[in-house]
PDB file of C-alpha atoms and ligand atoms in Angstrom:
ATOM      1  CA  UNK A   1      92.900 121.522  81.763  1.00 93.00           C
ATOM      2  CA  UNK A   2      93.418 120.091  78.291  1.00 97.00           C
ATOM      3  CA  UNK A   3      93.587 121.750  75.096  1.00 97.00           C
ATOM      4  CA  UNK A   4      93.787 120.143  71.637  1.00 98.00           C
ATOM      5  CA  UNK A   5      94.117 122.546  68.620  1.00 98.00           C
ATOM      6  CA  UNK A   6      94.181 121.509  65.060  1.00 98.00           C
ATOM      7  CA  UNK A   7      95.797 118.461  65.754  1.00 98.00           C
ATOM      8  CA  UNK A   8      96.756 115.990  62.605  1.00 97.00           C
ATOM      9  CA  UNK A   9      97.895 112.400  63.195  1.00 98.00           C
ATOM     10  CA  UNK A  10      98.706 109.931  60.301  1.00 97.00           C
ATOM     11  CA  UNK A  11      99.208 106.192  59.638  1.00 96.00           C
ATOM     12  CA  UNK A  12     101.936 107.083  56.689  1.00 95.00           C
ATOM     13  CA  UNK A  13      99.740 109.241  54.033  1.00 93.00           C
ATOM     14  CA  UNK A  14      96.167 108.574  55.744  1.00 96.00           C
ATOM     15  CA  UNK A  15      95.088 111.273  58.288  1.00 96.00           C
ATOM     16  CA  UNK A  16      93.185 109.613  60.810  1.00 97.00           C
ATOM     17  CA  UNK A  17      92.903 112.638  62.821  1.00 98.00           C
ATOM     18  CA  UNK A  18      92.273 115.872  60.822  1.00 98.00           C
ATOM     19  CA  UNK A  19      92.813 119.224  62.598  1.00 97.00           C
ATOM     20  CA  UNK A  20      91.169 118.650  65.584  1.00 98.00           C
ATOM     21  CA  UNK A  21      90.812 120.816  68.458  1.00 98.00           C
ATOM     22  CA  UNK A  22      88.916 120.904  71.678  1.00 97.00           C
ATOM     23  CA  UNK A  23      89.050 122.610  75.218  1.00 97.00           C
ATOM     24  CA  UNK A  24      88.384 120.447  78.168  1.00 96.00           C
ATOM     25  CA  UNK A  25      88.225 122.271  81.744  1.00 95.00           C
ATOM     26  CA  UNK A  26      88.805 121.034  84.691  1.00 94.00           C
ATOM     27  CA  UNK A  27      86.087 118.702  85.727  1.00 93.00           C
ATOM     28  CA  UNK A  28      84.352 118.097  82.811  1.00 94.00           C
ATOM     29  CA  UNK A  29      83.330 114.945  82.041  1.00 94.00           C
ATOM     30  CA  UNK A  30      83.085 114.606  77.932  1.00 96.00           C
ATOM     31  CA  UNK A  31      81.754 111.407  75.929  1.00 96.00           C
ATOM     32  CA  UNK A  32      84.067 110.954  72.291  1.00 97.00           C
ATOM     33  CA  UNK A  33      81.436 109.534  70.395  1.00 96.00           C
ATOM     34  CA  UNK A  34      81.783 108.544  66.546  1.00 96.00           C
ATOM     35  CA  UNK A  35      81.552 105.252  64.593  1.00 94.00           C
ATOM     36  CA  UNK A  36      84.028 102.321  63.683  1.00 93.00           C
ATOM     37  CA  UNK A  37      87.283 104.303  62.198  1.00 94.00           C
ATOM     38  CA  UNK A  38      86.440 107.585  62.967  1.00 97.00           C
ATOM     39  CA  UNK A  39      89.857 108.529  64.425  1.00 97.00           C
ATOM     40  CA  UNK A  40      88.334 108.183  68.515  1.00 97.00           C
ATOM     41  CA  UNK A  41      91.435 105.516  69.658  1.00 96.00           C
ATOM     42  CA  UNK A  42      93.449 107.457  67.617  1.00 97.00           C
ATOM     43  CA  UNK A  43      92.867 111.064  69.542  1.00 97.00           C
ATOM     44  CA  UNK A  44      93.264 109.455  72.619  1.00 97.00           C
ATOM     45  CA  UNK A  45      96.449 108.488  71.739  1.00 96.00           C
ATOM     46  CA  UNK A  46      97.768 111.178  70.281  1.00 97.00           C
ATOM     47  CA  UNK A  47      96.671 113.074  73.326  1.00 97.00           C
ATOM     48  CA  UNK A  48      98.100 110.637  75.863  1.00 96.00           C
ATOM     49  CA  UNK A  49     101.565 110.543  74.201  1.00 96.00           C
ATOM     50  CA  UNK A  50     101.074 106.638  72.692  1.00 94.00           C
ATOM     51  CA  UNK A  51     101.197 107.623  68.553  1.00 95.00           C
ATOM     52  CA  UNK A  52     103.579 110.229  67.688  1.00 94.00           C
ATOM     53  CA  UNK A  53     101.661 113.602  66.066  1.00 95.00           C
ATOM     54  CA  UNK A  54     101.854 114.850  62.144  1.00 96.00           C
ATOM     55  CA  UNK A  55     101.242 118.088  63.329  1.00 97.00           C
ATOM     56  CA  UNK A  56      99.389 120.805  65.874  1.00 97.00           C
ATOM     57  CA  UNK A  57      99.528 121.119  69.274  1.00 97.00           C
ATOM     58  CA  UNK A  58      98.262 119.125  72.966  1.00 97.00           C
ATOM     59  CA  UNK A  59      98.771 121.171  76.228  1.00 97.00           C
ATOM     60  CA  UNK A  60      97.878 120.254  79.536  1.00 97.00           C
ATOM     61  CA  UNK A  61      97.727 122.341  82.407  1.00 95.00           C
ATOM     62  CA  UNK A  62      98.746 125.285  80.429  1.00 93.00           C
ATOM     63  CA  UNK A  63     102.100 123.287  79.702  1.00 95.00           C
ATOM     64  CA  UNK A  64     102.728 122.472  76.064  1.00 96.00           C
ATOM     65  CA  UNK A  65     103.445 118.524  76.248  1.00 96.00           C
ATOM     66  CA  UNK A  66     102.996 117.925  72.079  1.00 96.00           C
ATOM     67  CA  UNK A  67     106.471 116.396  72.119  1.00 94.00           C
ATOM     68  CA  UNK A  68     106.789 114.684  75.979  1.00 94.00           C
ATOM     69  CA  UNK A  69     106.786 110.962  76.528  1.00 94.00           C
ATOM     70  CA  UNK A  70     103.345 109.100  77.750  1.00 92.00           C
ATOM     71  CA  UNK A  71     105.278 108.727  80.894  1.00 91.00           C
ATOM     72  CA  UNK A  72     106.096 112.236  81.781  1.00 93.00           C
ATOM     73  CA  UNK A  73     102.291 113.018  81.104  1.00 94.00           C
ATOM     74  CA  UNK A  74     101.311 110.035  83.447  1.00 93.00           C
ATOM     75  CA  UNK A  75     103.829 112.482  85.851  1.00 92.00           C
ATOM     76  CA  UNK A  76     101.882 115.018  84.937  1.00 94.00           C
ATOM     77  CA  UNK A  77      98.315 114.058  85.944  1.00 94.00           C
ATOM     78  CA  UNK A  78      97.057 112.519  82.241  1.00 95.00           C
ATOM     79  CA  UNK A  79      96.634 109.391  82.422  1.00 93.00           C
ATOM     80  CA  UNK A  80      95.112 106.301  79.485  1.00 93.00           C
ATOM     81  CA  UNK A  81      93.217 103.196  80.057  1.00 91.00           C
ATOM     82  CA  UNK A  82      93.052 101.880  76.654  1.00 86.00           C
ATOM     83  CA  UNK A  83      91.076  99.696  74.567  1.00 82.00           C
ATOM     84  CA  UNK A  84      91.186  96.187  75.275  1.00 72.00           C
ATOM     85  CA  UNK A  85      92.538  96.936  78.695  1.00 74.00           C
ATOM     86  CA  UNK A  86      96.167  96.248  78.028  1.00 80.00           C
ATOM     87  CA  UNK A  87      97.116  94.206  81.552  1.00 86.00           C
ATOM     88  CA  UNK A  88      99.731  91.502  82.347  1.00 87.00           C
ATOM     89  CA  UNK A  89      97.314  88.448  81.940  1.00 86.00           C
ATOM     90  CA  UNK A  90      99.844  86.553  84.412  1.00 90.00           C
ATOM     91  CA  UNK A  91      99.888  88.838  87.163  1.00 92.00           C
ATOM     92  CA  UNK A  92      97.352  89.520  89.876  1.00 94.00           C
ATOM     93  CA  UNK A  93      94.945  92.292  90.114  1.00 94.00           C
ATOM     94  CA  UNK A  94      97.078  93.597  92.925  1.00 94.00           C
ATOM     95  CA  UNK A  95     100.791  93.328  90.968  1.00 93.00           C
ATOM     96  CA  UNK A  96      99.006  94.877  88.206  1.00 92.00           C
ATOM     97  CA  UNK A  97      97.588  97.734  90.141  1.00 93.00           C
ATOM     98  CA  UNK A  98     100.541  98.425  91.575  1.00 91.00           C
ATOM     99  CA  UNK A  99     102.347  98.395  88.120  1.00 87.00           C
ATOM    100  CA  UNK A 100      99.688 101.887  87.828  1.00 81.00           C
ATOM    101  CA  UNK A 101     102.426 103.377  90.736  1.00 79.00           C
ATOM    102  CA  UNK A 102     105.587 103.373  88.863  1.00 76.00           C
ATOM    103  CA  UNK A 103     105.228 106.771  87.726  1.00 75.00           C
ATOM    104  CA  UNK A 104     104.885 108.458  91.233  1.00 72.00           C
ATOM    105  CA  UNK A 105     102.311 111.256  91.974  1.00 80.00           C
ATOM    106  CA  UNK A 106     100.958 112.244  94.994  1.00 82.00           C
ATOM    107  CA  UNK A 107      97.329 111.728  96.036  1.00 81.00           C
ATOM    108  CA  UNK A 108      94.629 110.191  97.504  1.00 83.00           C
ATOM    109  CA  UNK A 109      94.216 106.828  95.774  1.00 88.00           C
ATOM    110  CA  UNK A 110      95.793 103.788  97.229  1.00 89.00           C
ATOM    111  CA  UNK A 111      95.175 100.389  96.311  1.00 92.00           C
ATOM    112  CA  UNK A 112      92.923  99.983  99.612  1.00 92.00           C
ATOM    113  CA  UNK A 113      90.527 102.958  97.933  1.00 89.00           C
ATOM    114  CA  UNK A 114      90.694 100.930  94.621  1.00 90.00           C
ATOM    115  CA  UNK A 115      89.176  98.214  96.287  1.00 92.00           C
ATOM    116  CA  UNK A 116      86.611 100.299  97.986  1.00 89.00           C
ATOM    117  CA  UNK A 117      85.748 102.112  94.688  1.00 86.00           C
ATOM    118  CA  UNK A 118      85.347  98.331  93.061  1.00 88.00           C
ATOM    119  CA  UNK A 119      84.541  96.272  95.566  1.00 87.00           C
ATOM    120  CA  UNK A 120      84.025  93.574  93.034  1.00 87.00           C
ATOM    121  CA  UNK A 121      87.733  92.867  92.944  1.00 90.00           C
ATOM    122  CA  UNK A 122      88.520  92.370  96.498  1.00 93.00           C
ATOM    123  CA  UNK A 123      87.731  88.487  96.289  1.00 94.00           C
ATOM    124  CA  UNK A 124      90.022  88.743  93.328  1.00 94.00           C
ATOM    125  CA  UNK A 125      92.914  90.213  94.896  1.00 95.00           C
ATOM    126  CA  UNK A 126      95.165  87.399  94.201  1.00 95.00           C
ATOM    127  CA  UNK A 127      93.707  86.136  91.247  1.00 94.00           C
ATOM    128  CA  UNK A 128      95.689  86.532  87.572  1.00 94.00           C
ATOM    129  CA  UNK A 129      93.842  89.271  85.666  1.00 92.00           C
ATOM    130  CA  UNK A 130      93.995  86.853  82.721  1.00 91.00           C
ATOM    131  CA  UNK A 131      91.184  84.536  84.634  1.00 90.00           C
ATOM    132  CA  UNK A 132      88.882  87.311  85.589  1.00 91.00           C
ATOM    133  CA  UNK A 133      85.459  88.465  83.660  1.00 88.00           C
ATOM    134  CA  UNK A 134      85.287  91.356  81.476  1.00 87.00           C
ATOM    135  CA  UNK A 135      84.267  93.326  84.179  1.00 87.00           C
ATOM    136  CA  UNK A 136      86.787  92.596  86.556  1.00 89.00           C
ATOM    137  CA  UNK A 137      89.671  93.352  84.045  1.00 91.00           C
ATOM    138  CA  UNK A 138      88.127  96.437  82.913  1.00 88.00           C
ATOM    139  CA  UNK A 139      88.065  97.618  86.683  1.00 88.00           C
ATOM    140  CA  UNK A 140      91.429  96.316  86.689  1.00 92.00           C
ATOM    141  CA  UNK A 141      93.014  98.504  84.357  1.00 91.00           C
ATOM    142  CA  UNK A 142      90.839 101.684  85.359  1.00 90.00           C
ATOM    143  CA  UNK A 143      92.374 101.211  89.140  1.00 90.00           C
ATOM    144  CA  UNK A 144      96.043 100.842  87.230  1.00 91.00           C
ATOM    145  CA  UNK A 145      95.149 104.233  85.991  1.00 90.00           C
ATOM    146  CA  UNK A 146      93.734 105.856  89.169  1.00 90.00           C
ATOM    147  CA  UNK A 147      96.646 104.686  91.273  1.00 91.00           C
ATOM    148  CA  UNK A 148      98.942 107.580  89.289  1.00 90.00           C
ATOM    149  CA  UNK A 149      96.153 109.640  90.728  1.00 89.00           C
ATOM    150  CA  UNK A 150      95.146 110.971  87.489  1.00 92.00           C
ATOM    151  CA  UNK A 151      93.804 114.659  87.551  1.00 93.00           C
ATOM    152  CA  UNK A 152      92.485 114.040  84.009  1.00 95.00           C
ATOM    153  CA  UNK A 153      91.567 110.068  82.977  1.00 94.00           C
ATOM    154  CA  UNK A 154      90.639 108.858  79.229  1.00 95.00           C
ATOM    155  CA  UNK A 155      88.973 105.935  79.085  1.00 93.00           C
ATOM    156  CA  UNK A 156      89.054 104.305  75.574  1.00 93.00           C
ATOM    157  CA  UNK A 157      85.705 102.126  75.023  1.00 90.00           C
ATOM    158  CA  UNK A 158      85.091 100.649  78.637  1.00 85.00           C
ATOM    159  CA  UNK A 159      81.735  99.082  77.712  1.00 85.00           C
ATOM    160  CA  UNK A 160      83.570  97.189  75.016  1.00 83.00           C
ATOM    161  CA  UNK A 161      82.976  93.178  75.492  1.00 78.00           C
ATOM    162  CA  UNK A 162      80.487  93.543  78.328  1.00 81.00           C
ATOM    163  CA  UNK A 163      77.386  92.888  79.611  1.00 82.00           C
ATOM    164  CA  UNK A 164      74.853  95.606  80.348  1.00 84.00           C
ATOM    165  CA  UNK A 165      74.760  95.288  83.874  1.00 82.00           C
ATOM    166  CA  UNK A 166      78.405  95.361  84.284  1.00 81.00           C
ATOM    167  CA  UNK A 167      78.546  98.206  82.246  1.00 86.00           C
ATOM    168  CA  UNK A 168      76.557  99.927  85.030  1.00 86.00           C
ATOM    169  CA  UNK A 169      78.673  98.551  87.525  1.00 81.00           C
ATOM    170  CA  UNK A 170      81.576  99.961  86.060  1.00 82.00           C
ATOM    171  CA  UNK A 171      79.883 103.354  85.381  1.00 87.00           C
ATOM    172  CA  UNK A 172      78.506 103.546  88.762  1.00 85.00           C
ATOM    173  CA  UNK A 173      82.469 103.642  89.850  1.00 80.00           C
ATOM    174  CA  UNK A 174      83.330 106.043  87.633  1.00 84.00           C
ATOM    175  CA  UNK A 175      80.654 108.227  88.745  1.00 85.00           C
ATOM    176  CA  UNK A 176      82.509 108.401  92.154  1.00 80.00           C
ATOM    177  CA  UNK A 177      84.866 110.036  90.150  1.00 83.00           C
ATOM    178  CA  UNK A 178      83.139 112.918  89.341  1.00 83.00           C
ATOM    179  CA  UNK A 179      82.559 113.922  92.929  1.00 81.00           C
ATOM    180  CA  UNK A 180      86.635 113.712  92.953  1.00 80.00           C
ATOM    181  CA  UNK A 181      87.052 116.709  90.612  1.00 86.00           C
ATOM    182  CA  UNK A 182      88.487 114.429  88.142  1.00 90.00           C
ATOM    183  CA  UNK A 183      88.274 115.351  84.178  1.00 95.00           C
ATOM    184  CA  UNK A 184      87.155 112.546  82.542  1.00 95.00           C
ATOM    185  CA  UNK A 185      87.140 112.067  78.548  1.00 96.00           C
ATOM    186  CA  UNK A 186      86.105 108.635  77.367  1.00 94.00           C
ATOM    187  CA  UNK A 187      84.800 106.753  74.403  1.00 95.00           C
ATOM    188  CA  UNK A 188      81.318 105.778  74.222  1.00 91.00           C
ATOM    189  CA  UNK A 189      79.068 104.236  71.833  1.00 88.00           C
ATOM    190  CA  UNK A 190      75.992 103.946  73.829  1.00 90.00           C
ATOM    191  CA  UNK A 191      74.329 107.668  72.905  1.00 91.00           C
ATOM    192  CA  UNK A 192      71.663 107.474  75.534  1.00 91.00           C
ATOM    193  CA  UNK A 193      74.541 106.762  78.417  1.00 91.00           C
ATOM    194  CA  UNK A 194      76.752 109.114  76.967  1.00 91.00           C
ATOM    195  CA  UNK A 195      74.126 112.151  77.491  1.00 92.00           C
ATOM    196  CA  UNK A 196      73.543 110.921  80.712  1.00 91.00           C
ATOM    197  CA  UNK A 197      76.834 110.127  82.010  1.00 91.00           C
ATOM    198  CA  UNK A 198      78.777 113.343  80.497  1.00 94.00           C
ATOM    199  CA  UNK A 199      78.623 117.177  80.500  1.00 94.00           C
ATOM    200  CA  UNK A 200      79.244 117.357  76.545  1.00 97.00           C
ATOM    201  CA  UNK A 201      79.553 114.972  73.577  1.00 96.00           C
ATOM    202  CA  UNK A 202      81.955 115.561  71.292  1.00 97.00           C
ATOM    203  CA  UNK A 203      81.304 113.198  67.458  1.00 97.00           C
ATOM    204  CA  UNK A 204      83.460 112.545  65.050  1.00 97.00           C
ATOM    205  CA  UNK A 205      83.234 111.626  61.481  1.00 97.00           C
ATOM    206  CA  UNK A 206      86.487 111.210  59.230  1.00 96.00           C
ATOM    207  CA  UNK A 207      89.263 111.936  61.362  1.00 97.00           C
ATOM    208  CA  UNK A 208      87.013 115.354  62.023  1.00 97.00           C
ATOM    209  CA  UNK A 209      85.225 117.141  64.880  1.00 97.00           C
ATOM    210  CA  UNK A 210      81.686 117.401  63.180  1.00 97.00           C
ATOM    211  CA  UNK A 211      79.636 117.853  66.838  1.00 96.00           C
ATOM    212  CA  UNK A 212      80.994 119.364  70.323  1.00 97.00           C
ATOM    213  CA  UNK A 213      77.958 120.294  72.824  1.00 96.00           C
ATOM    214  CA  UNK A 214      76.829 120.391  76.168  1.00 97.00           C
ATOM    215  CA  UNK A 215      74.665 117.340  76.603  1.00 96.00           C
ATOM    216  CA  UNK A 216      72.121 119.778  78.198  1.00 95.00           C
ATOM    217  CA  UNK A 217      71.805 121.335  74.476  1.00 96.00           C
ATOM    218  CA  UNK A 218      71.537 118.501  72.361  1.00 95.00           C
ATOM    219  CA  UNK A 219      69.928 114.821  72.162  1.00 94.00           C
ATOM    220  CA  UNK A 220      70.290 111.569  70.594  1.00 94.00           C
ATOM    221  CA  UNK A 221      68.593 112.517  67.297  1.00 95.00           C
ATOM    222  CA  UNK A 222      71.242 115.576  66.882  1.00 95.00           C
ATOM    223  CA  UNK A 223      73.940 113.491  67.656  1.00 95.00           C
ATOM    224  CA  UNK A 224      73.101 110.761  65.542  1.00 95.00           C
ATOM    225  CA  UNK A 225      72.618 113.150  62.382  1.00 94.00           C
ATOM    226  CA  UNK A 226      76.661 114.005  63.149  1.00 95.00           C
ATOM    227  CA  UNK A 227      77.198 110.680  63.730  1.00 94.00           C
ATOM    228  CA  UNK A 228      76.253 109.423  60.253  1.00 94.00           C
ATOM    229  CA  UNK A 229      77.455 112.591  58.417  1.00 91.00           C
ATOM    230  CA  UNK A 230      73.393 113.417  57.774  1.00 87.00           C
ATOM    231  CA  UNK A 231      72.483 116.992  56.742  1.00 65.00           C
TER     232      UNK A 231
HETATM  233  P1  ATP B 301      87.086 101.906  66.692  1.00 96.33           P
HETATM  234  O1  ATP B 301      85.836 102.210  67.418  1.00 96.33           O
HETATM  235  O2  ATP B 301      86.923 100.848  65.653  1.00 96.33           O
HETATM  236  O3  ATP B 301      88.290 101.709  67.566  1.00 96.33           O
HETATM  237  P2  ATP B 301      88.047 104.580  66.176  1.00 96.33           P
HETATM  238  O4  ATP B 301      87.076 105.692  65.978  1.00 96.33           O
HETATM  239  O5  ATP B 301      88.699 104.479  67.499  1.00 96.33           O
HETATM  240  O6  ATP B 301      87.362 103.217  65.806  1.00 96.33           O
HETATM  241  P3  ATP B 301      90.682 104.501  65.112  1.00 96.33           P
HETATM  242  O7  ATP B 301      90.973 103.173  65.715  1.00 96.33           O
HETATM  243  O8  ATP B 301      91.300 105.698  65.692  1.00 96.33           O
HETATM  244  O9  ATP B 301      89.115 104.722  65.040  1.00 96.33           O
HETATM  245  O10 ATP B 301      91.023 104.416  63.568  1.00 96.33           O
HETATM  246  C1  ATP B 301      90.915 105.550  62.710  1.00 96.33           C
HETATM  247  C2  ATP B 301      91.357 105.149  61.306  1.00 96.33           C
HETATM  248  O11 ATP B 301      92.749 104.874  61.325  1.00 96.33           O
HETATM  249  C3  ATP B 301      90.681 103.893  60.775  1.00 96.33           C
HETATM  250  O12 ATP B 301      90.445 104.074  59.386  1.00 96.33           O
HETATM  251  C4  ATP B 301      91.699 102.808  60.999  1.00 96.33           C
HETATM  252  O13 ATP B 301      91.585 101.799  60.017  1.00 96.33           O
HETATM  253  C5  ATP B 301      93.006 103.559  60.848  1.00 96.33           C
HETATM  254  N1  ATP B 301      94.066 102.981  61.680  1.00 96.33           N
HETATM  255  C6  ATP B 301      94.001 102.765  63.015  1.00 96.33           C
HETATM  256  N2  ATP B 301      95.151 102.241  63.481  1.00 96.33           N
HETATM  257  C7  ATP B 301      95.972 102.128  62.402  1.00 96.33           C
HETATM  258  C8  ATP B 301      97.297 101.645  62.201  1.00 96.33           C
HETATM  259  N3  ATP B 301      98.024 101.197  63.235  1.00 96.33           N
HETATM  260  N4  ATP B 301      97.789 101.677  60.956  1.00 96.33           N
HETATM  261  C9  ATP B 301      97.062 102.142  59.926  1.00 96.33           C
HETATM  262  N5  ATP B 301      95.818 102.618  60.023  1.00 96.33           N
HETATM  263  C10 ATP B 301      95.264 102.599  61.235  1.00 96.33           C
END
């Protein structure tokens, strides 16, 4: 579904990604995990088509899209929510969901399903996105992303800012996901979820891959060793 291989991407002389690659098949769902500055945001930017690439190479669906617009790889079935959520604070949940349909794509998510998949938001329908909780916004911009009916979503950091039980609320939505067939590949620095929630962790450390296992063959003291660089 998506294939990263030895990809480099640099802020002027300092890599932040070094030679990175990774295969992610269909349905997989894959946890980025890796401390402050370790290149995650980064990745998932190169990959979606937001930061420009030194060098290597991202395809997607077997089609080479290293030098293609975020846009045409929205078209395409990739699709970002990133950090800090990005919405139009003075728009509604609903403009702003519907904002998520201007790169058309067939499929089977409407704004109705968006609502039924977070039915947190429903009472906020109307409301600006720049009044709502944490939570809401965060489901906000994940529905923006499902409405291009996304065969592969990244999701950069969505516990960032919020409380734990959201955090389950919102994972408990993207869990419908999985039954979906979507790919999923999201940041997450909570290790314990992240072996739950995904099929395989991927760390990294200095711009570098330094772990990438199935969840089922590793655990939090493993992943914490790559984590901090430890021998
Ligand atoms: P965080 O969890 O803090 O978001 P991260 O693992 O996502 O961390 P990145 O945000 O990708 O890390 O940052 C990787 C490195 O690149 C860091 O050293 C950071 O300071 C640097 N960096 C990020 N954005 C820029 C930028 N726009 N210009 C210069 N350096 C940057």
């Amino acid at each position: 579904m998506l294939s990263v291989s030895n990809l480099d991407v640099r802020y002027g002389q300092f890599r932040a990604v070094q030679g990175v690659s990774m295969n992610i098949d269909q349905g997989d769902i894959v946890s980025l995990i890796g401390a402050n500055g370790a290149g995650k945001s980064t990745l998932l930017r190169a990959i979606a088509g937001a930061l420009p690439i030194h060098s290597g190479r991202v395809s997607f669906k077997q089609h080479d899209v290293t030098t293609t617009s975020s846009s045409a790889r929205v078209k395409q079935g990739l699709s970002l929510v990133p950090e800090g959520r990005r919405l139009f604070a003075d728009m509604t949940v609903e403009e702003n969901l519907l904002l998520g349909t201007t790169v058309k794509r067939s499929g089977d998510w409407s704004i109705e399903r968006i609502f039924a998949t977070f039915p947190n938001l429903v009472k906020r329908r109307h409301a600006k996105t720049g009044n709502l909780s944490g939570g809401e916004q965060q489901a906000t911009a994940i529905g923006r992303a499902l409405m291009s009916n996304p065969d592969c979503l990244i999701l950069d950091e969505v516990s960032l800012g919020l409380s734990p039980l959201v955090v389950d609320q919102v994972y408990a939505s993207i869990d419908s996901l999985k039954d979906a067939g979507t790919t999923i590949l999201l940041v997450e620095q909570d290790l314990e979820r992240a072996i739950r929630f995904s099929h395989r962790a991927i760390c990294m450390l200095e711009g570098k891959i330094v772990l990438d296992k199935l969840t089922s063959d590793t655990n939090k003291e493993e992943i914490t060793h790559a984590y901090f660089g430890l021998q």
